[in-house]
Amino acid sequence: MEYNFNTLLDELVPPTIDARPPLRKPREPPAFSIKPHRFAMGSVQGAIFREEFNVEVDYSFMNLNFAEQSIFFKTTFDNAPFDWPILQATCSIDDLQTVRLVKHPYAMTATLTLTLRRPPRLEANFRRTAWNSDIGVRRATELDWSPDATREGGAGPPSTTPRGPWVDTPMKFGSWLTYRFDFSYTATEISRVKIALERLRTLDRPGTDKIAVEPEAEPQHLLTTTTPRRDPYKGFDPHNIDEELENAKYAFDARYLLIGLISQGLILPVEVSDIKHRLWPVPPSTRLNILRALFRLERRALVGPLAGEEIKKLEKSMSGSTKLRVPPGRVLMRRVVVTPTRILHFPEVIETSNRVLREWSDEMRDGRFIRVAFADEDGRIRVTKRIVDAEAANPNGGLLARIRNILLNGIYIAGRHYVFLAAGESQLKDHSCWMVCEDGKFTANAVRKQMGDFSRERVVAKYAARMGLCFSATRHVVDLVKDDIESLPDVKHNEEKYNFTDGVGNCSQALASRCAKALGSDQQTPSAVQIRMGGIKGVLSVHPHLEANQVCIRPSMEKFDSPLMGLGVMKVSRFAPAHLNRQAICIMAALGMNADALITAYKRQIQHAENLELELRALDRSRHPAKHVYKNAFIPIVAMIKAGLADQLLLQNVLKCIKCQLLRDLKYKARVLVPDGAFLMGVADEYDILEEGQIYCAITPSGPGSRQVIKGQCTIFRSPCIHPGDVRLVTAIDHPVFQELPLTNVVVFSTKKAARDLPSMLGGGDLDGDFYTVIYDKELQITRVHEPMDYTPVKPREKPDINMDNICDFVVDFIRSDVLGLVASNHLALADTYGPEHDLCLELAKLNSDAVDFPKSGVAVHIPQHLRPVRYPDFMGKDPEISYPSARVLGAMYRQIEPAPKYEPSEEDCIDTRITSRVIPTAYLRQAGDMKQRYDVELEQIMRQHSLLEAEIIAGVSIMSDQKRRRAADDAIRGPVREATDVMFVRFRRDARRFVKEHPSSNGLQTWAVACYQVTHVAELRSRWVDALNASRRGSAAVSDDGTEEGEYLEVTRRELISFPWLWAHDLCRSLADAVIKEEEEEDEDWNNRWDNQGDSDEEDEREDLI
């Protein structure tokens, strides 16, 4: 049955809902509950349980709850000589690595042993303590059970390996991931435990295949060794690993990686000495490659003789590899993640540089810059009211105190002491910061002084944001001189209240083209570029009267004083298709947009996505919804289809990833492609042609030869758009001046005298790099407008003399008070209930504006109770108990896609006999096997660090099932994953060309590509040339401990990595055809730049991902 959605919306009344939500979701009883009389912690080494801590407990219980998919443990320490809080620990069933249940004959007792992938979620319950009962229950750190009551605030710099007061903590939750519970039982109780574990085994979850219940457990029975202690409630650490490695003359880069293996539970501290000695004879560059390769192994894989065997294999594999080369404009960046109980090291990844790192390039190469992020054990830190109240009662302990301590006192990384440097707006959003290891004249103050003069800034938050500008990822273009720079006044109206040229200046076409070349963009003559230069940020639009390196800068672009004149480019203007998202649809539907037309377009795109495999040859069409996605893939999809390779396993799974991505974006984000629309960078009308309410917009949707000027009524908005006034109607015009001085793939805004500039009405936008969505589809226009919101920011808190302690306190305050996502989520729910023009929604829109400004104003936002939803529309994916079926257009769209999209990879590898039947020289096969081994190691490292599957990386999409964590994965795909894979692919192609040049064959790279295919897909050749060392034969392909949740890919089934031969996909296609496949191809040297300007259209719903 068809519905007229316009009529439905006009007649819609808020759904009938209960006045109060249920106080608590009905709790399902646990599958079992035991009361241990003894609790122990330690590590498993082979068949030995190394018991590091044990205690007899008077009151303790542990239960398994299938409804909550978790295991909960609680114990008191009544016999401790100190007033310790109660320990409460929760872990997800997905975090189980092994489970063993062993009954002890004749004693009616049993032992349950759990090994986890990562530490559980710890809470300290202070309610029974005499000295801190007002703290209640809060997130815990190891120091909450310190033997001398040391707390995070006074502990000094922490370290990856125990140092200072952390040595004395008796329970090292970050290192000891095996828990043992001894308990007595009745026949009924033990039966419930066994039944629950058997049920757990049937869930087909990671680790459930390693559940051992008697009698199966007997062959796996663990021998126990107990570390002797003088005091059971005081820890010790006989292994000073930092000192041991320094004494062994291990360089910092090797120490960092080796200790990183410990931090991620891949090796135990007691195994370091053995591995250190085995690696010492290996050349330094090979040693580093081996250590990087070890990160892809499964936990506890390096035990005893296996360590030597694995290292020998890797040494042989890596002997031909060279030191990792970093392309110009990029750096090798180390990243550390701090959780409540761990400090995790991750192998360095290749990223785009910034001007600070370029100025201190020697120190950067020496590893003296590092990025530190703060996360919970299972993801982003979620600061609850319980945490805030506990910190107010005792700010010296707990999670936030741990973060504050590191910011103020630094952190030890592989024996080096790193101190806080800066944290800008981007770092705040990621809960991260920059830190440096000082050495002589190289100090944090010296770096900050070189960055510029921030002394005139009186707002702490803005001071931090200004410093953060220096760390924007840019490509260096040219060093300007003073004569190149001219000052222009800003255009202000309405008593100078509104700036019509906020953040935009001018440059020559020649300089804009140089910027595009520096980025590797295919836009040879962009009309605008987003730049950073010293203390200047903003956009330079092309002006025909400027030449060479001439630029015009406006006061609104100058953020702080800096003597540096190096011009760095972030983006160049280009055409990107327009998309709607949930926020925009919510407002546009309320303002009269034709909902029937939107539903029709939505259904059409669902059909295109579901029929993707049948429409492969149509992917080149400019209006196909999958075009912008498939262009991001690392394999030439259309060329492979034309060459008859459609049944190849990698291509099949890449297409499944793309299909899943499209359907998930449609269902969960309502991301609807608008063919008659564009997503463009905004600039100012420098010619004073446009009247109020007019724009100029010329686009090239199909390339340089397809230029068209948009004319007539358009709907325009900027994401995020929450207030109903954020979506406006404008008139797009043409004018002879713009024909003579063409500006293309930008939206030009009027600067003529008016009450207010248009960008500021669009969600408080400006022209320093904001992108705007312009829709000229007549069926998707709004029919009325709402008064725009006043985006005047709240008055910030000023401080006369700002120091780094103030900045550090602000970082902690931001993490504590970051509610932007919650405000947006609440608004979406209430807008569905009452409509976006309701007073409650308008109040939330104001709060959202203040939350957006929080990183610059320093004024935190608090959400009052009356702005918290009682029920949520079904399209928000909340629990059924608090959800209702939305009667608005977003609800109708959400329910169009059932069941929920799920990635189900193909398993069967279809081998192309046209390729495998060819006879290839042995030298080519041997070299291809060696190179594939190294490729697998590096790709596995990227997969592990970012929790991605091979097909996801090759497809250039993230298909994680957990919608709350999609933004982080999407950002990784467009950022560090792209950087790392681009560089890696280029390097392997270069090595292959060098080998072919030294060992010429009749068909050159085609013969090489066939050799790579054969050693990947032919079992006999793979066994001979690859399998002895193949990184994909062991370990996990998508396991991360960097604070991200991996959803259903916590431990993926082991599969052979198969993408290696497709680095030469075009050569394989040519080998199957007499003629060259005609498709848009790029030279190998350009592959490392192919994504630099991709993904601009994804910025329009960046805030949507927070919901």
PDB file of C-alpha atoms in Angstrom, residues 711-818:
ATOM      1  CA  LYS A 711      20.295  28.075 -12.204  1.00  0.00           C
ATOM      2  CA  GLY A 712      17.049  28.573 -10.346  1.00  0.00           C
ATOM      3  CA  GLN A 713      15.790  27.791  -6.873  1.00  0.00           C
ATOM      4  CA  CYS A 714      18.012  25.602  -4.702  1.00  0.00           C
ATOM      5  CA  THR A 715      17.931  24.225  -1.203  1.00  0.00           C
ATOM      6  CA  ILE A 716      21.204  24.677   0.654  1.00  0.00           C
ATOM      7  CA  PHE A 717      22.484  23.469   4.008  1.00  0.00           C
ATOM      8  CA  ARG A 718      25.645  22.649   5.901  1.00  0.00           C
ATOM      9  CA  SER A 719      26.077  19.629   8.151  1.00  0.00           C
ATOM     10  CA  PRO A 720      25.427  19.290  10.960  1.00  0.00           C
ATOM     11  CA  CYS A 721      22.030  20.959  10.607  1.00  0.00           C
ATOM     12  CA  ILE A 722      19.857  20.718  13.707  1.00  0.00           C
ATOM     13  CA  HIS A 723      17.968  23.996  13.874  1.00  0.00           C
ATOM     14  CA  PRO A 724      15.102  24.316  11.326  1.00  0.00           C
ATOM     15  CA  GLY A 725      16.659  27.592  10.153  1.00  0.00           C
ATOM     16  CA  ASP A 726      19.820  25.761   9.100  1.00  0.00           C
ATOM     17  CA  VAL A 727      18.226  24.794   5.754  1.00  0.00           C
ATOM     18  CA  ARG A 728      17.588  27.747   3.415  1.00  0.00           C
ATOM     19  CA  LEU A 729      16.187  28.509  -0.014  1.00  0.00           C
ATOM     20  CA  VAL A 730      18.466  30.406  -2.408  1.00  0.00           C
ATOM     21  CA  THR A 731      18.511  31.396  -6.038  1.00  0.00           C
ATOM     22  CA  ALA A 732      21.382  30.215  -8.207  1.00  0.00           C
ATOM     23  CA  ILE A 733      22.197  32.619 -11.051  1.00  0.00           C
ATOM     24  CA  ASP A 734      24.633  32.991 -13.913  1.00  0.00           C
ATOM     25  CA  HIS A 735      26.430  36.213 -14.793  1.00  0.00           C
ATOM     26  CA  PRO A 736      28.821  37.249 -17.598  1.00  0.00           C
ATOM     27  CA  VAL A 737      31.540  38.140 -15.089  1.00  0.00           C
ATOM     28  CA  PHE A 738      31.620  34.572 -13.860  1.00  0.00           C
ATOM     29  CA  GLN A 739      31.869  33.346 -17.426  1.00  0.00           C
ATOM     30  CA  GLU A 740      34.951  35.464 -18.010  1.00  0.00           C
ATOM     31  CA  LEU A 741      36.497  34.581 -14.633  1.00  0.00           C
ATOM     32  CA  PRO A 742      35.177  31.055 -14.105  1.00  0.00           C
ATOM     33  CA  LEU A 743      34.992  29.630 -10.620  1.00  0.00           C
ATOM     34  CA  THR A 744      34.202  25.923 -10.784  1.00  0.00           C
ATOM     35  CA  ASN A 745      33.185  23.314  -8.195  1.00  0.00           C
ATOM     36  CA  VAL A 746      32.709  25.899  -5.454  1.00  0.00           C
ATOM     37  CA  VAL A 747      29.610  27.636  -4.157  1.00  0.00           C
ATOM     38  CA  VAL A 748      30.012  31.423  -4.254  1.00  0.00           C
ATOM     39  CA  PHE A 749      28.211  33.448  -1.578  1.00  0.00           C
ATOM     40  CA  SER A 750      27.127  37.071  -1.771  1.00  0.00           C
ATOM     41  CA  THR A 751      29.118  39.784   0.014  1.00  0.00           C
ATOM     42  CA  LYS A 752      26.687  42.634  -0.628  1.00  0.00           C
ATOM     43  CA  LYS A 753      25.216  44.560   2.243  1.00  0.00           C
ATOM     44  CA  ALA A 754      22.601  42.520   4.059  1.00  0.00           C
ATOM     45  CA  ALA A 755      21.374  41.893   7.572  1.00  0.00           C
ATOM     46  CA  ARG A 756      23.418  38.706   7.772  1.00  0.00           C
ATOM     47  CA  ASP A 757      25.737  36.592   5.663  1.00  0.00           C
ATOM     48  CA  LEU A 758      24.229  33.352   4.371  1.00  0.00           C
ATOM     49  CA  PRO A 759      26.973  30.927   5.594  1.00  0.00           C
ATOM     50  CA  SER A 760      26.429  31.987   9.223  1.00  0.00           C
ATOM     51  CA  MET A 761      22.741  31.050   8.875  1.00  0.00           C
ATOM     52  CA  LEU A 762      23.698  27.547   7.742  1.00  0.00           C
ATOM     53  CA  GLY A 763      24.562  25.968  11.058  1.00  0.00           C
ATOM     54  CA  GLY A 764      26.953  28.776  11.970  1.00  0.00           C
ATOM     55  CA  GLY A 765      29.175  28.171   8.946  1.00  0.00           C
ATOM     56  CA  ASP A 766      31.961  30.306   7.538  1.00  0.00           C
ATOM     57  CA  LEU A 767      34.343  30.254   4.580  1.00  0.00           C
ATOM     58  CA  ASP A 768      37.527  28.851   6.136  1.00  0.00           C
ATOM     59  CA  GLY A 769      37.001  25.396   4.648  1.00  0.00           C
ATOM     60  CA  ASP A 770      33.348  24.538   5.257  1.00  0.00           C
ATOM     61  CA  PHE A 771      31.501  22.489   2.647  1.00  0.00           C
ATOM     62  CA  TYR A 772      27.889  23.113   1.677  1.00  0.00           C
ATOM     63  CA  THR A 773      25.247  20.890   0.104  1.00  0.00           C
ATOM     64  CA  VAL A 774      23.394  22.485  -2.805  1.00  0.00           C
ATOM     65  CA  ILE A 775      20.285  20.668  -4.096  1.00  0.00           C
ATOM     66  CA  TYR A 776      18.731  21.797  -7.351  1.00  0.00           C
ATOM     67  CA  ASP A 777      16.421  18.788  -7.783  1.00  0.00           C
ATOM     68  CA  LYS A 778      12.976  20.354  -8.124  1.00  0.00           C
ATOM     69  CA  GLU A 779      11.320  17.399  -6.381  1.00  0.00           C
ATOM     70  CA  LEU A 780      13.422  17.773  -3.223  1.00  0.00           C
ATOM     71  CA  GLN A 781      13.024  21.482  -2.479  1.00  0.00           C
ATOM     72  CA  ILE A 782      11.713  22.788   0.795  1.00  0.00           C
ATOM     73  CA  THR A 783       8.646  25.015   0.490  1.00  0.00           C
ATOM     74  CA  ARG A 784       9.166  27.352   3.437  1.00  0.00           C
ATOM     75  CA  VAL A 785      11.948  28.569   5.686  1.00  0.00           C
ATOM     76  CA  HIS A 786      12.314  29.080   9.407  1.00  0.00           C
ATOM     77  CA  GLU A 787      14.022  32.024  11.050  1.00  0.00           C
ATOM     78  CA  PRO A 788      17.754  31.308  11.239  1.00  0.00           C
ATOM     79  CA  MET A 789      19.311  30.651  14.600  1.00  0.00           C
ATOM     80  CA  ASP A 790      21.567  33.173  16.294  1.00  0.00           C
ATOM     81  CA  TYR A 791      24.898  31.414  16.437  1.00  0.00           C
ATOM     82  CA  THR A 792      26.628  34.033  18.548  1.00  0.00           C
ATOM     83  CA  PRO A 793      28.898  31.913  20.752  1.00  0.00           C
ATOM     84  CA  VAL A 794      28.650  31.970  24.520  1.00  0.00           C
ATOM     85  CA  LYS A 795      31.057  34.285  26.280  1.00  0.00           C
ATOM     86  CA  PRO A 796      34.201  32.264  26.880  1.00  0.00           C
ATOM     87  CA  ARG A 797      36.080  32.089  30.141  1.00  0.00           C
ATOM     88  CA  GLU A 798      39.151  34.293  30.041  1.00  0.00           C
ATOM     89  CA  LYS A 799      42.363  33.943  31.967  1.00  0.00           C
ATOM     90  CA  PRO A 800      45.126  36.575  31.942  1.00  0.00           C
ATOM     91  CA  ASP A 801      48.128  34.241  32.007  1.00  0.00           C
ATOM     92  CA  ILE A 802      47.693  30.818  30.435  1.00  0.00           C
ATOM     93  CA  ASN A 803      50.156  28.014  31.103  1.00  0.00           C
ATOM     94  CA  MET A 804      50.372  24.373  30.115  1.00  0.00           C
ATOM     95  CA  ASP A 805      48.756  23.200  33.353  1.00  0.00           C
ATOM     96  CA  ASN A 806      45.665  25.159  32.320  1.00  0.00           C
ATOM     97  CA  ILE A 807      45.697  23.448  28.931  1.00  0.00           C
ATOM     98  CA  CYS A 808      46.033  20.006  30.551  1.00  0.00           C
ATOM     99  CA  ASP A 809      43.138  20.740  32.901  1.00  0.00           C
ATOM    100  CA  PHE A 810      41.038  21.785  29.933  1.00  0.00           C
ATOM    101  CA  VAL A 811      41.770  18.519  28.096  1.00  0.00           C
ATOM    102  CA  VAL A 812      40.508  16.574  31.105  1.00  0.00           C
ATOM    103  CA  ASP A 813      37.500  18.887  31.362  1.00  0.00           C
ATOM    104  CA  PHE A 814      36.695  18.274  27.709  1.00  0.00           C
ATOM    105  CA  ILE A 815      36.833  14.498  28.109  1.00  0.00           C
ATOM    106  CA  ARG A 816      34.626  14.802  31.192  1.00  0.00           C
ATOM    107  CA  SER A 817      32.057  17.087  29.551  1.00  0.00           C
ATOM    108  CA  ASP A 818      32.028  15.982  25.892  1.00  0.00           C
TER     109      ASP A 818
END
